[in-house]
Amino acid sequence: MIAAQKVKIKIDGKDQDVLAQKVENHIWIYYRGRTYALPLDNQKKGRRKSELSTGDAKIISAPMPGKITKLLFSEGQLVEAGKVVVVMEAMKMEYTLKAESVGKIKKVNIKIGDQVSLGQLLIEFESDAKKDQK
Amino acid sequence: MKKIKTLAIANRGEVAVRIIRACEELGIDTLLLHSEADINSRAYRMATKKICIGPAPTAQSYLSVEANINGALAGSADAIHPGFGFLSENADFAEAVARAGMIFVGPSAEAIRQLGDKINCKKLAEQAGLPLIPGYQGSDQNLEKLISEAEKIGFPVIVKAAAGGGGRGMKLIHSASEARELIESAQRESLSAFGSSLVFLEKYLDRAKHIEFQIFGDSSGRVVHLFDRECSVQRRHQKIIEEAVAANLTDELRHKMGEAAITIARLGKYKGAGTVEFLLQDEKFYLLEVNTRLQVEHPVTEMVLGIDLVKAQILTAEGNFLFKDENFSPRGHAIEGRVYAENPYQNGIPSTGLLGHVHFPEGPGRRFEYGFEAGDKITPFYDPMIAKVIVWDESRSRAIQKMIKTLEDSVVFGVHTNIPYLIEILQHPDFVTGTMTTKFIEKNFAEGLKSKPISDLEKVLFEKVALSIKGNGGQSDTQGQSVHLNDKSKSPWSHHWRII
């Protein structure tokens, strides 16, 4: 890891000082009392949602690294919107992952006690629950 | 009196560093009992000796009585300091330490059982006529029984780990429909964090202040209180900002609550440092619990009283600490902000990873307690608190000003932190006036922080910096570069801004 550097850039004739450093896959910048992080990969695979659930109703992925502590549904079961599907623990706190919309579980990729990484695919739903019910 | 030569530390992070510092001043060698995950930490680099007691999961390392005792014996320690959390309030551990021929730096196993166990403590307080919050502390832990007791108390009801503290194993139940799920969740968290699934129920006060008293029993058995702290700023029952002394507490209440704190501590024949927690609502106070250990927020008390609680703990354990003067008088005001590795713009989601540059700039009245530096890894196995920032100034309003500036000056790269969140809290009118209650966060910051817009100048500036660092393997070549705002680059970066 290369040390953080003081960078001076003149914008419209005025010097601006920032402190910057590349750490793993982000560039970190400190400027006037605030810190900013920039992801280095340009692909749009990043998590954009701020909730502890995935925006995509078809899957549930891990919003953080942690341990799976509870699974409330199994493969083939129909889940109502808003129901807790997975409970995980990170940094000694519990987080519940809920189903965004109604759907039938196609695949459960985890078991209780599993250590999962950020973004790991945990639960897959059938592509269209309503069609399946017919 | 028994002089300690080597003190084992059954803990990690910033508190391990705090204990090492105290030992260095007292001329005591330290032995760090650490997990495999904590080799890259400040405490590891500072300790005289270190022994790995197990893998990262706490049940096999920091929460294992056997692993800690064996490690301490292998390193020829003659005493163990448990820090806070982990085994610090475990009476069996205190006993095991004594059985192995070592000194436990803390109260007796008996005092931990009496006061640290929340159910016993309430019984004792009830007998002494101290005010308690209505609740259920029965040993019948059947889920149906707990649900019916919760209904009897009347919602909102709080479920808590009997062996716990620090917000783990604690849930707020608003209505009967969510009772089952939340009680079960509390039992699981409790088992995972403290090794016991025993919980109790309590009526939830909706506009109370959290006020606690530092107590201390010296070697002669004399128990005093060392004034109060306010910790009303809590999220998910986890404290975020603490201060000494409490904002807006009247002298009359301070006196009454201090007396109540001493009463319960004396009943438990308390030795060493402890904390008696109260909730205060409508001028009425209720005893919440006693923490039979050093508290995370102990520095604010140290700052206003000019004392060193960790050294006092160690000296008391040696049988060598007496209060010369009981007339303590707090001076000025101290505030502590807990720095958590989490993203405040994503509702406080934990952030883990490799730490880059970390800088906490010194200044008059500033104090920093931290356990990790550049190159260390923040792992998902432990509590997210990575540092504490403490300030002291002549008055509360000046201390708030100083805290904001100190946090703005602090730099942490590599993981997201709640520093912007702390700054927003410190500027909120309810905090500034000292009228905040334990509902403060829920009421004002339930959604975390909204991301702030980036100015055109910042966009151009950061893009220049980022592109040059990225294009040069991390080494900047932009020194002295000159840019004009109107010739904005059409870089593909523009769409990928994410502020923390």
XYZ file of C-alpha atoms in Angstrom:
634
model
C 0.000 0.000 0.000
C 1.389 3.375 -1.039
C 1.242 6.061 1.637
C -1.383 8.795 1.515
C -0.226 11.831 -0.435
C -0.864 15.519 -0.197
C -1.992 16.708 -3.611
C -2.211 20.350 -4.609
C -4.310 21.302 -7.632
C -4.977 24.811 -8.840
C -8.602 25.332 -9.836
C -9.584 28.690 -11.295
C -6.341 30.081 -9.996
C -6.825 28.907 -6.412
C -4.803 26.128 -4.770
C -6.843 23.216 -3.417
C -5.168 20.774 -1.038
C -6.376 17.224 -0.651
C -5.041 14.106 0.948
C -5.475 11.016 -1.205
C -4.651 7.325 -1.102
C -5.459 4.184 -3.036
C -6.539 1.421 -0.639
C -7.455 -1.877 -2.285
C -10.121 -1.036 -4.867
C -11.011 2.493 -3.774
C -9.410 5.890 -3.905
C -9.889 7.730 -0.640
C -9.854 11.500 -0.539
C -9.842 13.850 2.454
C -10.813 17.413 1.608
C -11.872 20.173 4.019
C -12.992 18.010 6.924
C -14.715 15.320 4.896
C -13.718 11.937 3.509
C -14.793 10.572 0.144
C -14.418 7.081 -1.347
C -14.335 6.337 -5.042
C -14.686 2.781 -6.315
C -11.935 1.995 -8.795
C -13.797 -0.466 -10.988
C -15.911 1.186 -13.628
C -18.359 -1.682 -13.976
C -21.746 -0.991 -12.491
C -21.805 -4.079 -10.322
C -21.666 -2.091 -7.106
C -24.411 -2.096 -4.532
C -26.491 0.987 -4.895
C -29.236 0.225 -2.408
C -29.071 1.741 1.025
C -31.483 -0.729 2.620
C -30.489 -4.010 4.177
C -32.325 -5.788 1.405
C -31.567 -6.102 -2.245
C -33.335 -3.945 -4.752
C -33.722 -6.900 -7.059
C -36.649 -9.008 -5.936
C -35.301 -12.085 -7.716
C -32.366 -12.603 -5.367
C -31.174 -11.843 -1.868
C -27.475 -11.169 -1.569
C -25.343 -10.410 1.483
C -25.183 -6.643 2.182
C -22.031 -7.180 4.251
C -19.632 -9.957 5.218
C -20.952 -11.990 8.131
C -22.398 -15.228 9.440
C -25.791 -16.781 8.621
C -27.681 -17.363 11.877
C -31.190 -18.210 10.723
C -33.020 -19.369 7.577
C -36.790 -19.018 7.750
C -37.806 -20.569 4.426
C -36.632 -23.465 2.315
C -36.557 -24.203 -1.400
C -39.954 -24.319 -3.080
C -41.703 -22.224 -0.442
C -43.704 -19.114 -1.324
C -42.603 -15.972 0.527
C -44.765 -12.900 1.052
C -43.340 -9.442 0.484
C -41.650 -8.002 3.579
C -41.133 -11.371 5.282
C -37.776 -12.050 6.891
C -35.983 -14.726 4.877
C -32.435 -14.713 6.266
C -30.956 -13.514 9.549
C -27.261 -12.786 9.572
C -24.774 -11.520 12.100
C -21.919 -9.115 11.483
C -19.825 -7.335 14.065
C -21.930 -8.964 16.800
C -25.183 -7.413 15.613
C -28.075 -9.156 13.884
C -29.405 -8.025 10.518
C -32.563 -9.305 8.907
C -32.842 -9.694 5.135
C -36.398 -9.470 3.829
C -38.128 -10.415 0.584
C -38.835 -7.311 -1.504
C -41.891 -8.792 -3.168
C -43.856 -12.026 -3.191
C -41.971 -14.945 -4.722
C -41.215 -18.670 -4.651
C -37.748 -19.694 -3.512
C -35.852 -21.480 -6.261
C -32.524 -22.004 -4.557
C -31.007 -21.549 -1.089
C -27.256 -21.248 -1.500
C -26.359 -21.158 2.179
C -26.808 -23.013 5.438
C -26.845 -21.841 9.039
C -23.363 -21.062 10.319
C -21.948 -20.167 6.900
C -19.524 -17.251 6.744
C -20.543 -15.202 3.697
C -18.790 -12.400 1.856
C -20.099 -9.043 0.687
C -22.449 -9.397 -2.285
C -22.584 -13.202 -2.097
C -25.776 -14.643 -3.611
C -27.798 -16.162 -0.756
C -31.323 -16.824 -2.024
C -32.691 -17.103 -5.564
C -36.373 -16.741 -6.353
C -38.333 -18.176 -9.299
C -38.247 -15.699 -12.146
C -41.992 -14.999 -11.999
C -43.908 -16.167 -8.942
C -47.356 -15.293 -10.304
C -46.880 -17.398 -13.431
C -45.691 -20.351 -11.355
C -48.781 -20.270 -9.208
C -51.105 -20.897 -12.152
C -0.357 -6.332 49.003
C 0.883 -8.246 45.998
C 2.847 -6.537 43.260
C 1.797 -7.550 39.758
C 4.754 -8.328 37.472
C 2.977 -9.455 34.312
C -0.609 -8.524 33.539
C -2.473 -10.576 30.929
C -5.054 -8.737 28.832
C -8.085 -10.811 27.863
C -9.297 -8.321 25.293
C -8.481 -6.529 22.046
C -8.623 -3.214 20.186
C -8.467 0.162 21.861
C -9.136 -1.070 25.410
C -6.165 -3.431 25.191
C -4.035 -0.433 24.185
C -5.478 1.593 27.102
C -4.496 -1.150 29.593
C -1.021 -1.544 28.068
C -0.435 2.215 28.489
C -1.418 2.060 32.168
C 0.897 -0.932 32.716
C 3.803 0.789 30.978
C 3.497 3.681 33.414
C 3.281 1.341 36.397
C 6.286 -0.718 35.258
C 4.221 -3.857 34.659
C 4.861 -6.203 31.720
C 1.871 -7.013 29.536
C 0.757 -10.271 27.938
C -1.803 -9.912 25.164
C -4.174 -12.876 24.809
C -5.313 -12.505 21.214
C -7.130 -14.353 18.447
C -5.615 -15.283 15.090
C -7.470 -12.349 13.508
C -5.840 -9.701 15.704
C -2.166 -10.061 14.839
C -2.351 -6.840 12.860
C -3.361 -4.512 15.652
C -1.806 -1.794 17.760
C -2.130 -3.771 20.998
C -0.239 -6.672 19.406
C 2.611 -4.367 18.452
C 2.709 -2.708 21.876
C 2.368 -5.621 24.316
C 5.493 -6.990 26.000
C 4.462 -10.561 25.175
C 1.590 -12.072 23.212
C -0.014 -15.478 23.018
C -2.544 -16.587 20.423
C -5.438 -18.233 22.253
C -7.563 -19.325 19.300
C -9.199 -18.593 15.959
C -11.223 -15.487 15.103
C -14.701 -16.583 16.282
C -15.143 -15.237 19.813
C -16.510 -18.476 21.266
C -13.152 -20.131 20.549
C -10.943 -17.256 21.674
C -12.031 -14.131 23.558
C -15.073 -15.812 25.126
C -13.308 -19.012 26.095
C -12.478 -19.136 29.816
C -10.153 -22.089 29.315
C -8.224 -20.554 26.398
C -7.654 -17.317 28.305
C -6.574 -19.019 31.539
C -4.227 -21.382 29.696
C -2.759 -18.528 27.698
C -2.182 -16.403 30.795
C -0.512 -19.303 32.628
C 1.651 -20.142 29.607
C 2.853 -16.540 29.549
C 3.566 -16.541 33.332
C 1.062 -13.774 34.050
C 0.171 -13.147 37.679
C -2.980 -11.140 36.927
C -5.650 -10.770 34.208
C -7.462 -7.618 33.134
C -10.661 -8.475 31.226
C -11.281 -5.007 29.717
C -14.958 -4.591 28.811
C -17.301 -6.899 26.910
C -16.184 -10.541 26.405
C -15.457 -12.145 29.823
C -15.351 -8.932 31.853
C -18.658 -9.614 33.617
C -18.344 -13.382 33.814
C -18.165 -14.521 37.460
C -16.992 -18.019 36.470
C -14.041 -16.440 34.703
C -13.148 -14.303 37.736
C -13.259 -17.469 39.841
C -11.210 -19.486 37.358
C -8.546 -16.761 37.368
C -8.304 -16.957 41.167
C -8.265 -20.776 41.114
C -5.349 -20.657 38.684
C -3.470 -18.553 41.246
C -3.794 -15.212 39.457
C -5.374 -11.870 40.375
C -8.555 -10.842 38.547
C -8.463 -7.083 37.934
C -12.063 -6.329 38.785
C -14.622 -6.966 41.501
C -14.952 -10.335 43.246
C -16.826 -13.196 41.566
C -19.386 -12.753 44.333
C -19.908 -9.059 43.503
C -20.260 -9.889 39.791
C -22.923 -12.486 40.606
C -24.748 -10.080 42.920
C -24.628 -6.927 40.810
C -23.508 -7.878 37.304
C -26.267 -10.432 36.881
C -29.158 -8.146 36.046
C -31.795 -10.326 37.692
C -29.945 -10.643 41.027
C -29.137 -6.954 40.933
C -32.802 -6.031 40.634
C -33.692 -8.230 43.593
C -31.000 -6.580 45.668
C -32.106 -3.098 44.608
C -35.716 -3.926 45.412
C -34.755 -5.035 48.926
C -32.835 -1.788 49.378
C -35.884 0.199 48.277
C -34.274 1.608 45.119
C -36.613 2.545 42.244
C -36.898 -0.044 39.438
C -38.632 -0.168 36.072
C -41.605 -2.600 35.966
C -40.604 -5.857 34.291
C -40.165 -9.644 34.331
C -36.968 -11.220 35.635
C -38.182 -14.776 36.153
C -36.132 -17.899 35.576
C -38.963 -19.440 33.518
C -37.583 -18.655 30.071
C -40.212 -20.519 28.073
C -41.006 -18.483 24.962
C -44.795 -18.545 25.576
C -44.257 -17.427 29.181
C -42.027 -14.542 28.056
C -44.610 -13.425 25.481
C -47.434 -13.452 28.037
C -45.297 -11.558 30.568
C -44.519 -8.958 27.904
C -48.250 -8.500 27.321
C -48.810 -8.153 31.073
C -46.199 -5.372 31.380
C -47.753 -3.551 28.411
C -45.993 -2.529 25.188
C -43.566 -1.063 24.378
C -41.447 -3.664 26.159
C -37.708 -4.166 25.944
C -36.099 -7.628 25.964
C -32.514 -7.836 27.234
C -29.726 -10.341 27.695
C -29.336 -11.085 31.422
C -25.593 -11.534 30.974
C -25.112 -8.738 28.507
C -24.476 -5.106 27.870
C -23.502 -2.876 24.998
C -26.772 -3.298 23.143
C -26.233 -6.898 22.081
C -29.091 -9.275 22.775
C -31.409 -6.332 23.301
C -34.579 -5.621 21.295
C -37.484 -3.206 21.522
C -40.907 -4.809 21.075
C -43.634 -2.381 20.001
C -46.569 -4.781 19.807
C -47.648 -8.351 20.540
C -47.337 -9.326 16.868
C -43.554 -8.926 16.812
C -42.895 -10.320 20.308
C -42.044 -13.866 19.240
C -39.568 -12.932 16.513
C -37.767 -10.339 18.631
C -37.525 -12.392 21.818
C -36.034 -15.262 19.809
C -33.621 -12.902 18.110
C -32.513 -11.479 21.492
C -31.943 -15.002 22.819
C -29.757 -15.871 19.836
C -27.720 -12.672 20.013
C -27.310 -13.156 23.738
C -26.092 -16.717 23.345
C -23.649 -15.703 20.634
C -22.280 -12.645 22.414
C -22.295 -13.740 26.073
C -22.672 -17.514 26.079
C -26.091 -17.440 27.792
C -29.565 -17.088 26.260
C -31.165 -15.900 29.538
C -33.220 -12.740 28.913
C -35.511 -10.461 30.872
C -38.279 -8.027 30.024
C -38.813 -4.430 31.017
C -41.267 -1.620 30.363
C -39.771 0.779 27.823
C -39.594 4.423 28.871
C -40.106 6.575 25.802
C -38.557 9.920 26.781
C -35.915 9.049 29.331
C -32.337 10.193 29.672
C -29.608 7.607 30.222
C -27.542 8.765 33.172
C -24.943 6.632 34.900
C -22.641 6.980 37.881
C -19.053 5.813 37.990
C -18.473 3.973 41.240
C -15.192 2.836 42.715
C -14.311 0.684 45.705
C -10.737 1.118 46.943
C -8.507 -1.497 48.607
C -9.923 -0.720 52.055
C -13.477 -1.368 50.851
C -14.485 2.267 50.814
C -16.957 2.893 47.982
C -17.388 6.324 46.413
C -19.120 7.629 43.323
C -17.071 9.567 40.794
C -19.952 11.570 39.392
C -22.157 11.038 36.448
C -22.070 10.593 32.696
C -24.862 11.027 30.214
C -25.188 8.506 27.389
C -28.615 9.337 25.959
C -27.347 9.332 22.367
C -27.849 5.654 21.548
C -28.768 3.720 18.465
C -30.119 0.190 18.724
C -29.191 0.563 22.429
C -25.580 1.053 21.504
C -24.071 4.244 22.884
C -22.638 6.693 20.365
C -21.822 9.872 22.279
C -21.179 10.146 26.021
C -20.367 13.097 28.228
C -19.394 13.999 31.773
C -21.096 15.371 33.617
C -24.704 14.918 32.483
C -26.251 17.905 30.707
C -28.966 19.691 32.690
C -28.958 17.373 35.735
C -30.014 19.282 38.859
C -27.791 19.164 41.937
C -30.644 17.633 43.898
C -31.093 14.726 41.470
C -27.339 14.317 41.113
C -27.076 13.939 44.874
C -29.973 11.471 45.153
C -28.821 9.326 42.236
C -25.233 9.338 43.496
C -26.449 8.105 46.895
C -28.496 5.343 45.228
C -25.419 4.279 43.208
C -23.289 4.064 46.354
C -26.035 2.123 48.175
C -26.216 -0.642 45.580
C -22.407 -0.790 45.218
C -21.953 -1.154 48.981
C -24.552 -3.921 49.106
C -22.411 -5.803 46.591
C -19.210 -5.031 48.599
C -17.870 -3.543 45.445
C -14.132 -3.311 44.731
C -12.603 -1.550 41.736
C -14.368 0.323 38.946
C -18.031 -0.122 38.116
C -20.982 1.786 36.750
C -24.541 2.141 37.997
C -26.889 2.981 35.134
C -30.173 4.842 35.528
C -32.976 6.054 33.325
C -34.358 9.472 34.227
C -37.790 10.534 33.057
C -40.029 13.312 34.445
C -37.626 13.947 37.364
C -37.951 10.300 38.417
C -35.016 7.940 38.171
C -34.962 4.160 37.858
C -32.048 1.824 38.375
C -31.286 0.107 35.070
C -28.272 -2.101 35.751
C -24.817 -2.257 37.235
C -21.850 -2.883 34.958
C -19.222 -4.625 37.038
C -16.289 -3.530 34.924
C -14.547 -0.633 33.310
C -16.876 1.215 30.942
C -16.129 2.141 27.309
C -16.873 5.778 28.184
C -14.611 5.892 31.275
C -12.334 8.558 29.698
C -14.910 11.355 30.077
C -14.938 10.792 33.840
C -11.131 10.747 33.872
C -11.042 14.070 31.986
C -13.369 16.023 34.308
C -11.931 14.599 37.529
C -8.247 14.309 36.644
C -8.016 10.639 37.592
C -6.792 7.434 35.915
C -9.369 4.693 36.377
C -7.344 1.911 34.754
C -4.294 2.514 36.932
C -6.618 2.773 39.947
C -8.113 -0.614 38.977
C -4.700 -2.273 38.751
C -3.477 -0.723 42.017
C -6.691 -1.774 43.770
C -6.152 -5.340 42.539
C -2.670 -5.173 44.081
C -4.260 -4.000 47.349
C -2.523 -0.690 47.015
C -5.133 1.959 46.259
C -6.781 4.221 48.811
C -8.833 7.353 48.331
C -7.089 10.122 50.203
C -9.880 12.574 49.694
C -13.539 11.964 49.031
C -14.250 15.482 47.867
C -14.148 15.012 44.132
C -15.296 17.920 42.107
C -15.759 17.773 38.338
C -14.168 20.559 36.319
C -15.213 21.642 32.810
C -16.898 19.243 30.422
C -15.788 16.147 28.511
C -17.389 14.436 25.490
C -16.583 11.100 23.874
C -17.568 10.074 20.348
C -17.338 6.429 19.386
C -15.945 5.916 15.913
C -17.668 2.922 14.328
C -16.566 1.221 11.102
C -19.831 1.654 9.260
C -21.315 3.670 6.425
C -23.583 6.434 7.772
C -24.909 7.076 4.256
C -26.095 3.483 4.015
C -27.974 3.386 7.297
C -24.960 2.331 9.354
C -24.141 -0.876 7.499
C -20.839 -2.333 8.837
C -17.724 -1.598 6.829
C -14.766 -3.962 6.888
C -11.445 -4.065 5.109
C -7.880 -2.869 5.036
C -7.202 0.405 6.837
C -5.341 3.019 4.859
C -4.076 6.288 6.275
C -5.343 6.952 9.822
C -4.667 10.279 11.458
C -6.034 11.773 14.665
C -4.383 15.208 15.042
C -3.380 16.110 18.588
C -4.350 19.390 20.202
C -5.088 20.875 23.620
C -7.865 18.909 25.324
C -7.990 16.196 22.662
C -7.545 12.522 23.431
C -7.659 9.543 21.082
C -8.069 5.895 22.006
C -7.627 3.586 19.026
C -6.655 0.012 18.380
C -5.846 -0.054 14.679
C -3.533 1.799 12.329
C -2.736 1.920 8.615
C -2.208 -1.583 7.240
C -4.421 -3.258 9.876
C -7.585 -5.067 8.851
C -11.037 -4.393 10.255
C -12.673 -7.836 10.307
C -16.361 -8.786 10.552
C -15.797 -10.905 13.680
C -15.893 -8.218 16.343
C -17.571 -5.044 17.533
C -17.428 -2.234 14.922
C -15.921 0.348 17.307
C -12.443 1.147 15.985
C -11.626 4.300 17.963
C -12.836 6.801 20.524
C -12.353 10.531 20.253
C -12.496 12.392 23.570
C -12.328 16.123 24.193
C -12.274 18.336 27.277
C -13.029 22.036 27.541
C -14.133 24.645 30.085
C -17.834 24.401 29.256
C -20.226 22.061 27.453
C -20.707 24.386 24.491
C -16.952 24.762 24.016
C -16.485 21.023 24.323
C -19.068 20.530 21.548
C -17.204 23.032 19.326
C -13.920 21.286 20.025
C -15.378 17.863 19.303
C -16.736 18.958 15.915
C -13.362 20.436 14.909
C -11.466 17.391 16.180
C -13.687 15.035 14.195
C -13.329 17.186 11.078
C -9.552 16.967 11.462
C -9.605 13.175 11.850
C -8.867 11.026 8.804
C -9.680 7.352 8.348
C -9.112 5.763 4.928
C -9.962 2.213 3.919
C -13.193 1.718 5.837
C -16.207 3.982 6.106
C -16.769 5.559 9.506
C -19.608 7.301 11.319
C -17.538 10.508 11.741
C -19.946 12.602 9.568
C -22.833 11.137 11.589
C -21.214 12.186 14.886
C -20.709 15.717 13.552
C -24.394 16.003 12.549
C -25.498 14.797 15.984
C -23.272 17.316 17.769
C -24.902 20.124 15.757
C -28.491 19.076 16.391
C -30.508 21.572 18.520
C -31.652 18.855 20.958
C -28.048 17.854 21.584
C -26.801 21.436 21.810
C -29.431 22.282 24.462
C -28.799 19.007 26.290
C -32.468 18.007 26.111
C -31.893 14.783 24.144
C -33.398 11.508 25.363
C -32.651 7.881 24.493
C -35.135 8.369 21.619
C -32.956 11.076 20.084
C -31.464 8.951 17.291
C -34.703 7.173 16.464
C -36.482 10.527 16.279
C -33.883 12.492 14.311
C -31.492 10.105 12.575
C -33.497 6.920 12.001
C -32.473 6.720 8.358
C -28.795 7.471 8.850
C -27.554 10.405 6.777
C -28.646 11.610 3.364
C -25.635 11.998 1.104
C -24.626 15.591 0.536
C -24.369 16.953 -3.008
C -20.862 17.418 -4.394
C -19.999 20.810 -5.801
C -18.655 21.260 -9.348
C -15.324 22.257 -7.896
C -15.149 19.064 -5.823
C -16.108 16.942 -8.832
C -13.320 18.350 -10.974
C -10.814 18.273 -8.169
C -11.487 14.686 -7.109
C -11.519 13.456 -10.674
C -8.098 14.941 -11.304
C -6.737 13.439 -8.111
C -8.331 10.033 -8.672
C -7.312 9.730 -12.315
C -3.719 10.600 -11.618
C -3.441 8.205 -8.663
C -5.184 5.425 -10.562
C -3.118 5.897 -13.712
C 0.130 5.795 -11.840
C -0.193 2.686 -9.696
C -1.261 4.707 -6.707
C 1.427 7.356 -6.986
C 0.152 10.842 -7.684
C 1.699 12.988 -10.402
C -0.712 15.898 -10.117
C 1.403 18.144 -7.935
C 0.937 21.708 -9.011
C -1.473 20.887 -11.839
C -3.716 23.711 -12.957
C -7.352 23.226 -13.988
C -10.224 25.492 -14.937
C -13.770 24.666 -13.943
C -15.225 25.394 -17.359
C -13.107 22.776 -19.115
C -14.656 19.894 -17.183
C -13.198 16.620 -18.299
C -15.527 14.150 -19.948
C -14.137 11.308 -17.908
C -16.153 8.103 -17.512
C -15.719 8.650 -13.796
C -18.289 11.375 -13.520
C -21.127 8.899 -13.134
C -19.589 6.837 -10.408
C -19.381 9.263 -7.553
C -20.118 7.909 -4.207
C -19.468 9.960 -1.148
C -19.095 8.513 2.249
